[in-house]
CSV table of C-alpha atoms in Angstrom, one decimal:
chain,number,residue,atom,x,y,z
A,1,MET,CA,-30.0,216.8,45.3
A,2,ALA,CA,-27.3,214.9,45.7
A,3,THR,CA,-27.5,211.7,43.6
A,4,ALA,CA,-27.0,208.6,45.5
A,5,PRO,CA,-24.0,206.4,44.3
A,6,LEU,CA,-25.0,203.6,42.2
A,7,LEU,CA,-23.8,200.0,43.5
A,8,LEU,CA,-23.2,198.0,40.3
A,9,LEU,CA,-23.5,194.2,41.1
A,10,HIS,CA,-22.0,192.2,38.4
A,11,PRO,CA,-23.4,188.8,37.7
A,12,LEU,CA,-21.3,185.9,38.9
A,13,ARG,CA,-19.0,184.9,36.2
A,14,PRO,CA,-18.9,181.0,35.5
A,15,HIS,CA,-15.5,180.7,36.5
A,16,GLN,CA,-16.5,182.1,40.2
A,17,GLN,CA,-18.8,178.9,40.5
A,18,ASP,CA,-16.1,176.3,40.1
A,19,PRO,CA,-15.9,173.6,42.4
A,20,ALA,CA,-12.6,172.8,44.1
A,21,PRO,CA,-9.8,171.6,41.6
A,22,SER,CA,-9.8,168.0,42.8
A,23,PHE,CA,-13.4,167.6,41.8
A,24,ARG,CA,-13.0,168.6,38.2
A,25,PRO,CA,-9.3,168.4,36.7
A,26,ALA,CA,-10.4,168.9,33.3
A,27,TRP,CA,-11.7,172.2,33.6
A,28,PRO,CA,-8.7,174.4,33.0
A,29,GLU,CA,-9.1,173.7,29.2
A,30,LEU,CA,-12.5,174.7,29.3
A,31,GLU,CA,-11.8,178.0,31.2
A,32,ARG,CA,-9.6,179.4,28.3
A,33,LYS,CA,-12.8,179.3,26.1
A,34,VAL,CA,-15.0,181.2,28.2
A,35,ASP,CA,-15.5,184.6,27.5
A,36,VAL,CA,-14.7,186.9,30.5
A,37,GLY,CA,-15.9,190.5,31.0
A,38,GLY,CA,-12.6,191.8,32.1
A,39,SER,CA,-8.9,191.8,31.7
A,40,ASP,CA,-8.1,191.1,35.6
A,41,ASP,CA,-10.7,188.2,35.3
A,42,ALA,CA,-9.1,186.8,32.7
A,43,LYS,CA,-5.6,186.8,34.3
A,44,VAL,CA,-7.2,185.3,37.4
A,45,THR,CA,-8.9,182.6,35.4
A,46,GLN,CA,-5.6,181.8,33.6
A,47,LYS,CA,-3.7,181.5,37.0
A,48,LEU,CA,-6.2,179.2,38.5
A,49,GLY,CA,-5.9,177.1,35.3
A,50,ARG,CA,-2.2,177.0,35.5
A,51,GLY,CA,-2.6,175.8,39.2
A,52,LYS,CA,-4.8,173.0,38.3
A,53,GLU,CA,-2.5,171.9,35.6
A,54,ALA,CA,0.4,171.9,37.9
A,55,THR,CA,-1.8,169.9,40.4
A,56,VAL,CA,-2.5,167.4,37.6
A,57,ARG,CA,1.2,167.2,36.7
A,58,LYS,CA,2.0,166.2,40.3
A,59,ALA,CA,-0.7,163.8,40.6
A,60,ASN,CA,0.4,162.0,37.4
A,61,LYS,CA,4.0,162.0,38.5
A,62,LEU,CA,3.0,160.6,41.7
A,63,GLN,CA,1.2,157.9,40.1
A,64,LYS,CA,4.2,157.3,38.0
A,65,GLU,CA,6.5,157.0,40.9
A,66,GLN,CA,4.1,154.7,42.8
A,67,ARG,CA,4.0,152.2,39.6
A,68,LYS,CA,7.9,152.3,39.6
A,69,VAL,CA,7.8,151.5,43.2
A,70,GLY,CA,5.3,148.6,42.6
A,71,ARG,CA,7.3,147.2,39.8
A,72,LYS,CA,10.6,147.2,41.9
A,73,VAL,CA,8.8,145.4,44.7
A,74,LEU,CA,7.5,143.1,42.2
A,75,ASP,CA,10.7,142.7,40.4
A,76,LYS,CA,12.2,141.6,44.0
A,77,ASN,CA,9.2,139.3,44.8
A,78,MET,CA,9.8,137.6,41.3
A,79,GLU,CA,13.5,137.2,42.1
A,80,PHE,CA,13.0,135.3,45.1
A,81,ILE,CA,9.8,133.3,43.9
A,82,SER,CA,11.4,132.2,40.6
A,83,PRO,CA,14.2,130.0,42.0
A,84,THR,CA,12.0,128.9,44.6
A,85,VAL,CA,9.5,127.6,42.0
A,86,VAL,CA,12.3,126.2,39.8
A,87,ILE,CA,13.6,124.3,42.9
A,88,ILE,CA,10.2,123.0,43.7
A,89,LEU,CA,9.4,122.0,40.2
A,90,GLY,CA,12.9,120.2,39.7
A,91,CYS,CA,12.4,118.5,43.0
A,92,VAL,CA,8.8,117.2,41.7
A,93,ALA,CA,10.4,116.1,38.2
A,94,LEU,CA,13.4,114.4,39.9
A,95,LEU,CA,10.8,112.3,42.1
A,96,LEU,CA,8.4,111.5,39.0
A,97,PHE,CA,11.6,110.2,37.2
A,98,LEU,CA,12.9,108.2,39.8
A,99,GLN,CA,9.3,106.7,40.5
A,100,TRP,CA,9.2,105.9,36.7
A,101,LYS,CA,12.8,104.5,36.8
A,102,ASN,CA,11.8,102.3,39.6
A,103,LEU,CA,9.0,100.8,37.7
A,104,ARG,CA,11.4,99.6,35.3
A,105,GLY,CA,13.9,98.0,37.6
A,106,PRO,CA,13.6,95.7,40.7
A,107,PRO,CA,11.8,96.9,43.7
A,108,CYS,CA,13.9,99.6,45.6
A,109,ILE,CA,14.2,99.8,49.2
A,110,GLY,CA,15.1,103.6,50.4
A,111,GLY,CA,14.3,105.8,53.2
A,112,TRP,CA,13.2,109.4,54.1
A,113,ILE,CA,16.7,110.8,54.7
A,114,PRO,CA,18.6,111.6,51.5
A,115,TRP,CA,21.6,109.9,50.8
A,116,ILE,CA,21.4,107.8,53.9
A,117,GLY,CA,18.5,105.8,52.6
A,118,ALA,CA,18.1,102.6,54.6
A,119,GLY,CA,21.5,103.0,55.6
A,120,PHE,CA,20.5,102.6,59.5
A,121,GLU,CA,18.4,99.6,59.3
A,122,PHE,CA,20.7,97.8,57.0
A,123,GLY,CA,23.7,98.6,59.2
A,124,LYS,CA,22.3,97.2,62.2
A,125,THR,CA,21.5,93.6,61.2
A,126,PRO,CA,22.5,93.4,57.4
A,127,LEU,CA,21.5,89.5,56.9
A,128,GLN,CA,18.0,90.0,58.8
A,129,PHE,CA,17.3,93.0,56.7
A,130,ILE,CA,18.2,91.2,53.5
A,131,GLU,CA,16.3,88.1,54.3
A,132,LYS,CA,13.1,90.5,55.4
A,133,ALA,CA,13.4,92.2,51.8
A,134,ARG,CA,13.6,88.9,50.0
A,135,ILE,CA,10.3,87.6,51.5
A,136,LYS,CA,8.7,91.0,51.0
A,137,TYR,CA,9.9,91.9,47.5
A,138,GLY,CA,11.0,88.7,45.9
A,139,PRO,CA,14.4,87.2,44.9
A,140,ILE,CA,15.7,90.5,43.2
A,141,PHE,CA,15.7,93.8,44.9
A,142,THR,CA,17.6,97.1,45.3
A,143,ILE,CA,18.8,98.8,48.7
A,144,VAL,CA,19.7,102.6,48.5
A,145,ALA,CA,22.2,103.0,51.5
A,146,VAL,CA,24.8,105.7,52.2
A,147,GLY,CA,24.8,107.1,48.5
A,148,THR,CA,25.0,103.6,47.2
A,149,ARG,CA,22.6,101.4,45.1
A,150,MET,CA,22.9,97.7,45.9
A,151,THR,CA,20.9,95.3,43.8
A,152,PHE,CA,20.8,91.9,45.3
A,153,VAL,CA,20.1,88.6,43.6
A,154,THR,CA,19.2,86.0,46.1
A,155,GLU,CA,18.2,83.0,43.7
A,156,GLU,CA,19.5,81.3,40.7
A,157,GLU,CA,16.8,82.2,38.6
A,158,GLY,CA,18.4,86.0,38.1
A,159,ILE,CA,22.0,85.1,38.3
A,160,ASN,CA,22.5,84.4,34.7
A,161,VAL,CA,20.5,87.5,33.6
A,162,PHE,CA,22.6,89.8,35.7
A,163,LEU,CA,25.9,88.1,34.6
A,164,LYS,CA,25.1,88.2,31.1
A,165,SER,CA,23.8,91.6,31.0
A,166,LYS,CA,25.5,94.2,28.7
A,167,GLU,CA,24.5,97.0,31.2
A,168,VAL,CA,26.8,95.5,34.0
A,169,ASN,CA,30.6,96.4,33.9
A,170,PHE,CA,32.6,94.9,36.6
A,171,GLU,CA,35.5,97.0,36.2
A,172,LEU,CA,33.7,100.5,36.6
A,173,ALA,CA,32.1,99.0,39.5
A,174,VAL,CA,34.7,98.0,41.5
A,175,GLN,CA,37.1,100.7,40.4
A,176,THR,CA,36.2,103.3,43.1
A,177,PRO,CA,36.5,100.7,45.9
A,178,VAL,CA,39.7,99.6,44.8
A,179,TYR,CA,41.1,103.1,44.7
A,180,ARG,CA,39.8,103.9,48.1
A,181,THR,CA,41.1,100.6,49.7
A,182,ALA,CA,44.4,100.1,47.9
A,183,SER,CA,45.3,103.7,46.4
A,184,ILE,CA,45.3,102.2,43.0
A,185,PRO,CA,44.6,105.2,40.4
A,186,LYS,CA,41.8,104.5,37.8
A,187,ASN,CA,43.9,104.5,34.7
A,188,ILE,CA,46.3,101.9,36.0
A,189,PHE,CA,43.5,99.8,37.4
A,190,LEU,CA,41.5,99.9,34.0
A,191,LYS,CA,44.8,99.3,32.1
A,192,LEU,CA,45.9,96.3,34.2
A,193,HIS,CA,42.7,94.6,35.1
A,194,GLU,CA,42.0,92.2,32.3
A,195,LYS,CA,45.8,91.1,31.9
A,196,LEU,CA,46.0,90.7,35.6
A,197,TYR,CA,42.8,88.7,35.5
A,198,ILE,CA,44.0,86.4,32.8
A,199,MET,CA,47.2,85.9,34.5
A,200,VAL,CA,45.9,84.9,38.0
A,201,LYS,CA,43.1,82.7,36.3
A,202,GLY,CA,45.9,81.0,34.3
A,203,LYS,CA,48.0,80.3,37.6
A,204,MET,CA,45.3,79.4,39.7
A,205,GLY,CA,42.8,77.7,37.4
A,206,THR,CA,40.9,74.5,37.9
A,207,PHE,CA,43.6,72.6,35.8
A,208,ASN,CA,46.7,74.4,37.3
A,209,LEU,CA,45.6,73.9,41.3
A,210,TYR,CA,47.4,70.4,41.4
A,211,GLN,CA,50.6,72.6,41.2
A,212,PHE,CA,49.7,74.0,44.8
A,213,THR,CA,48.9,70.4,46.3
A,214,GLY,CA,52.2,69.5,47.5
A,215,GLN,CA,53.4,72.8,49.0
A,216,LEU,CA,49.9,73.3,50.8
A,217,THR,CA,50.1,69.8,52.4
A,218,GLU,CA,53.7,70.7,53.6
A,219,GLU,CA,52.6,74.1,55.2
A,220,LEU,CA,49.6,72.6,56.9
A,221,HIS,CA,51.3,69.7,58.5
A,222,GLU,CA,54.0,72.3,59.6
A,223,GLN,CA,51.3,74.6,61.0
A,224,LEU,CA,49.2,71.7,62.8
A,225,GLU,CA,52.6,70.4,64.4
A,226,ASN,CA,53.2,73.9,65.9
A,227,LEU,CA,49.7,73.9,67.6
A,228,GLY,CA,50.6,70.8,69.7
A,229,PRO,CA,48.8,67.6,70.3
A,230,HIS,CA,46.1,68.9,72.5
A,231,GLY,CA,44.2,72.0,73.3
A,232,THR,CA,41.1,74.1,72.4
A,233,MET,CA,40.6,77.1,70.3
A,234,ASP,CA,38.0,79.2,68.8
A,235,LEU,CA,37.0,77.7,65.4
A,236,ASN,CA,37.6,81.2,63.5
A,237,ASN,CA,40.8,81.6,65.3
A,238,LEU,CA,42.0,78.2,64.4
A,239,VAL,CA,41.3,78.6,60.9
A,240,ARG,CA,43.3,82.1,60.9
A,241,HIS,CA,46.1,80.5,62.5
A,242,LEU,CA,46.5,77.9,60.0
A,243,LEU,CA,45.6,79.7,56.6
A,244,TYR,CA,47.4,82.9,57.3
A,245,PRO,CA,50.7,81.8,57.2
A,246,VAL,CA,50.0,78.9,54.7
A,247,THR,CA,48.3,81.4,52.1
A,248,VAL,CA,51.2,84.1,52.5
A,249,ASN,CA,53.9,81.5,52.0
A,250,VAL,CA,52.5,79.9,49.1
A,251,LEU,CA,50.9,82.8,47.1
A,252,PHE,CA,53.9,85.5,47.9
A,253,LYS,CA,57.1,83.8,49.1
A,254,LYS,CA,58.2,81.3,51.6
A,255,GLY,CA,59.1,83.0,55.0
A,256,LEU,CA,57.4,86.1,54.4
A,257,PHE,CA,54.9,85.3,57.0
A,258,PRO,CA,56.6,86.2,60.4
A,259,THR,CA,57.6,83.4,62.7
A,260,ASN,CA,57.9,85.9,66.0
A,261,GLU,CA,55.0,85.3,68.2
A,262,ARG,CA,54.9,89.3,68.7
A,263,LYS,CA,54.9,90.0,65.0
A,264,ILE,CA,52.3,87.3,64.2
A,265,ARG,CA,50.1,89.0,66.5
A,266,GLU,CA,50.8,92.3,64.9
A,267,PHE,CA,49.9,90.8,61.4
A,268,HIS,CA,46.7,89.3,62.7
A,269,GLN,CA,45.7,92.4,64.4
A,270,HIS,CA,46.4,94.8,61.5
A,271,PHE,CA,44.9,92.3,58.7
A,272,GLN,CA,41.6,91.7,60.9
A,273,ALA,CA,41.3,95.4,61.3
A,274,TYR,CA,41.8,96.0,57.4
A,275,ASP,CA,39.2,93.1,56.5
A,276,GLU,CA,36.5,94.0,58.8
A,277,GLY,CA,36.6,97.6,57.9
A,278,PHE,CA,36.9,97.0,54.1
A,279,GLU,CA,33.5,97.9,53.2
A,280,TYR,CA,33.5,101.0,55.4
A,281,GLY,CA,36.9,101.7,53.6
A,282,SER,CA,35.7,101.2,50.2
A,283,GLN,CA,32.7,103.8,50.7
A,284,LEU,CA,33.8,106.5,53.3
A,285,PRO,CA,36.9,108.7,53.1
A,286,GLU,CA,39.9,107.4,55.0
A,287,CYS,CA,40.3,110.2,57.4
A,288,LEU,CA,37.0,109.0,59.0
A,289,LEU,CA,38.4,105.5,59.5
A,290,ARG,CA,41.7,106.0,61.7
A,291,ASN,CA,42.2,102.4,62.7
A,292,TRP,CA,41.5,101.1,59.5
A,293,SER,CA,43.7,103.7,57.7
A,294,LYS,CA,46.5,102.8,60.3
A,295,SER,CA,46.3,99.0,59.6
A,296,LYS,CA,46.3,99.7,55.6
A,297,LYS,CA,49.4,101.7,55.9
A,298,TRP,CA,51.1,99.0,57.9
A,299,LEU,CA,50.4,96.3,55.5
A,300,LEU,CA,51.4,98.6,52.4
A,301,ALA,CA,54.8,99.2,54.5
A,302,LEU,CA,55.3,95.4,54.9
A,303,PHE,CA,55.1,94.7,51.3
A,304,GLU,CA,57.4,97.7,50.3
A,305,LYS,CA,59.9,96.3,52.5
A,306,ASN,CA,59.7,92.8,51.0
A,307,ILE,CA,59.0,93.5,47.4
A,308,PRO,CA,62.8,93.3,46.4
A,309,ASP,CA,63.0,90.0,48.4
A,310,ILE,CA,59.7,88.5,46.7
A,311,LYS,CA,61.1,89.5,43.3
A,312,THR,CA,64.3,87.5,43.7
A,313,CYS,CA,63.2,84.5,45.6
A,314,LYS,CA,63.1,81.1,43.6
A,315,SER,CA,61.0,77.9,44.4
A,316,ALA,CA,63.4,75.1,45.8
A,317,LYS,CA,61.9,72.4,43.8
A,318,ASP,CA,61.3,73.7,40.4
A,319,ASN,CA,62.0,77.6,40.0
A,320,SER,CA,58.3,78.1,39.2
A,321,PRO,CA,57.4,81.7,40.0
A,322,THR,CA,54.7,82.5,42.8
A,323,VAL,CA,51.5,84.4,41.9
A,324,MET,CA,52.9,87.4,43.4
A,325,GLN,CA,56.2,87.1,41.4
A,326,ALA,CA,54.3,86.7,38.3
A,327,LEU,CA,52.0,89.8,39.2
A,328,LEU,CA,55.3,91.8,39.6
A,329,ASP,CA,56.6,90.8,36.3
A,330,LEU,CA,53.5,92.1,34.6
A,331,LEU,CA,53.3,95.1,36.4
A,332,GLU,CA,57.0,95.8,35.5
A,333,MET,CA,56.2,95.2,31.6
A,334,GLU,CA,53.1,97.1,31.5
A,335,THR,CA,53.6,100.3,33.7
A,336,ASN,CA,56.5,102.4,35.1
A,337,GLU,CA,54.1,103.4,38.2
A,338,GLN,CA,55.4,101.9,41.4
A,339,LYS,CA,52.3,100.3,42.5
A,340,SER,CA,53.7,97.0,43.5
A,341,PRO,CA,52.7,97.0,47.2
A,342,ASN,CA,49.4,98.2,46.4
A,343,TYR,CA,48.7,95.1,44.3
A,344,GLY,CA,50.0,92.9,47.0
A,345,LEU,CA,47.8,94.4,49.5
A,346,LEU,CA,45.1,93.4,47.1
A,347,LEU,CA,46.1,90.0,46.4
A,348,LEU,CA,46.5,89.7,50.1
A,349,TRP,CA,43.0,90.5,50.9
A,350,ALA,CA,41.4,88.7,48.1
A,351,SER,CA,42.9,85.4,49.2
A,352,LEU,CA,42.7,85.6,52.8
A,353,SER,CA,39.3,87.2,53.0
A,354,ASN,CA,37.8,84.3,51.0
A,355,ALA,CA,39.8,81.5,52.3
A,356,VAL,CA,39.0,82.1,56.0
A,357,PRO,CA,35.2,82.0,55.5
A,358,VAL,CA,35.3,79.1,53.1
A,359,ALA,CA,37.2,77.0,55.5
A,360,PHE,CA,35.6,78.0,58.4
A,361,TRP,CA,31.9,77.2,57.3
A,362,THR,CA,33.3,73.9,55.5
A,363,PHE,CA,34.7,72.9,58.7
A,364,ALA,CA,31.6,73.9,60.6
A,365,PHE,CA,29.3,72.1,57.8
A,366,VAL,CA,31.2,68.8,58.1
A,367,LEU,CA,31.4,68.7,62.0
A,368,SER,CA,27.9,69.2,62.2
A,369,HIS,CA,27.4,66.1,60.1
A,370,PRO,CA,28.7,63.0,61.7
A,371,ASN,CA,28.0,60.9,58.4
A,372,ILE,CA,29.9,63.4,56.4
A,373,HIS,CA,32.7,63.7,58.6
A,374,ARG,CA,33.2,59.8,58.8
A,375,ALA,CA,33.1,59.5,55.0
A,376,ILE,CA,35.7,62.4,54.6
A,377,MET,CA,38.0,60.7,57.1
A,378,GLU,CA,37.6,57.3,55.4
A,379,ALA,CA,38.6,58.8,52.1
A,380,ILE,CA,41.6,60.5,53.6
A,381,SER,CA,42.7,57.3,55.2
A,382,SER,CA,42.3,55.3,52.0
A,383,VAL,CA,44.8,57.8,50.1
A,384,PHE,CA,47.2,58.8,52.9
A,385,GLY,CA,46.7,55.7,55.2
A,386,THR,CA,46.5,55.9,59.1
A,387,ALA,CA,49.5,58.2,58.9
A,388,GLY,CA,47.5,60.7,57.1
A,389,THR,CA,45.2,61.1,60.1
A,390,LYS,CA,47.4,62.7,62.6
A,391,THR,CA,46.8,62.5,66.4
A,392,GLU,CA,46.9,66.3,66.8
A,393,LEU,CA,44.4,66.5,63.9
A,394,ASN,CA,42.1,64.2,65.6
A,395,CYS,CA,42.2,65.8,68.9
A,396,ILE,CA,41.4,69.1,67.5
A,397,ILE,CA,38.5,67.9,65.7
A,398,GLU,CA,37.2,66.1,68.5
A,399,GLU,CA,37.3,69.2,70.6
A,400,ILE,CA,35.7,71.5,68.0
A,401,SER,CA,32.9,68.6,67.7
A,402,ASN,CA,31.8,69.3,71.3
A,403,ASN,CA,31.7,72.7,70.9
A,404,VAL,CA,28.0,73.5,72.1
A,405,TYR,CA,28.1,77.1,70.8
A,406,LEU,CA,28.9,75.8,67.3
A,407,SER,CA,26.2,73.1,67.3
A,408,HIS,CA,23.7,75.8,68.1
A,409,ILE,CA,24.8,77.7,65.2
A,410,MET,CA,25.2,74.9,62.6
A,411,GLY,CA,21.6,73.8,63.6
A,412,LYS,CA,20.3,76.6,61.4
A,413,VAL,CA,22.5,75.9,58.3
A,414,LYS,CA,20.8,73.9,55.8
A,415,CYS,CA,22.7,71.4,53.3
A,416,PRO,CA,22.8,73.0,49.8
C-alpha cells in the first residue's frame, strides 16, 4: 500500500510575522538574537536586517541634509535681518539722543524731511517765520534748515549769555562760509583771523573814526554833486550810488571805484548779485550758483588787477595807509600765500553789505519822523552853517519824504 507523502507544515517563524520596516526600525538588532531553525532562514533574516539598516541610514542622512539646508536658510535670513535690526535700533537710539539733546537746549524747529528740515517754510518768508517762532517758542529758539542749525536770540535777555558762552567759537562758526564765499583755506584763516581783527579794530575803532571824517565828507559831497540839483530815485538805489564809491575810495584806494557809466553799472550788477546770493553761496556748492559764482570771479579779478596799485598808493594829505593797505602789509608779513584778492573781496563785502542797510534804514527812520528830521537839520546848520545844507540835498530829501511807498513801509517801524 503506497504511503501517502507527508506534508510537513512548519510553524511561522517570528521573523515572518514582521511588519513593514518603516513601522519597526529597531528590529534588525532583535532579529540577530532570535534562534532560527535553518541556515537559509538565517541568511534571509540577515539580509532583511541589513536592508532595514540601510533604510535607517538613508533616513538619518536625509534628516541631516534637511537640517543643513534649514541652517543655510536660517543663516541667510539672519544675514538679511541682522543689518536691518541694527539700522532700526540705530535710528531709534539716534532719535532718543536727539530728543534728549533738545531737552537740554532751546526749542528746536525742524521738519519731517531729513537735512531739509524747515528749509522750505523758512526760505519762503524768513522774517515772518522767525516772528512766528518767537511768539510760539520764546526769545531763544533753533531752526534746522538745509543741514544747518541756526539758533536765534531775539531779545537782550539771552545776548550776554550767548556772547560769553565758552561753547561758542566764532572762528570755527564762520570758517566754512568764509572758505565758500572767498576761497580762503582753513589754515590761513585761523592763522590770521585774530591779527586781522585787531588790526581792523585799531584802524576803525571808536576813537579813530575821526580820521575818516574829512575824506568821507569830501567823497559824499562829490557824489551828491554828480547826482544833480533835482530828480527822483529809489531810496535803496540812492544809498548804493552814494556809498559804493565813497566806501571803496576811502577804505581801499582813491580812484579804485570806476567812473565810467558802463563800468559803474557793471560793478553794481556784480556786487549786488554777490551780496544777494551770499547766504546761499556760504551753504551750497558753487557749481549750483552760476550767476553768483560768475560775480564772485569778476570781483576777485578786479582786486587781482588792482592790488599792485593799492600797495603803492599814498594818501595826498598825511601818507597814512588805508585799511586795505594795512591788511596787505599784514598778509605779506604773516603768510606767503597769495590771498590778497580774497581778503579784499571779504573786506569789500563786509563794508558795503553793512553800510548800505544801515544808511537806508537810518534815512527811512529820520524821514518818517518830521520832528527828528528837523532837529538833525538844525544841528547840521549849527555846525556847517547854511552852506552845509546844499540845495540838491534838500531837493532829494523832499522827494524821498513824499514817497508814499516808503511812508507805508515805515508805518510799521517802531522807534528803538
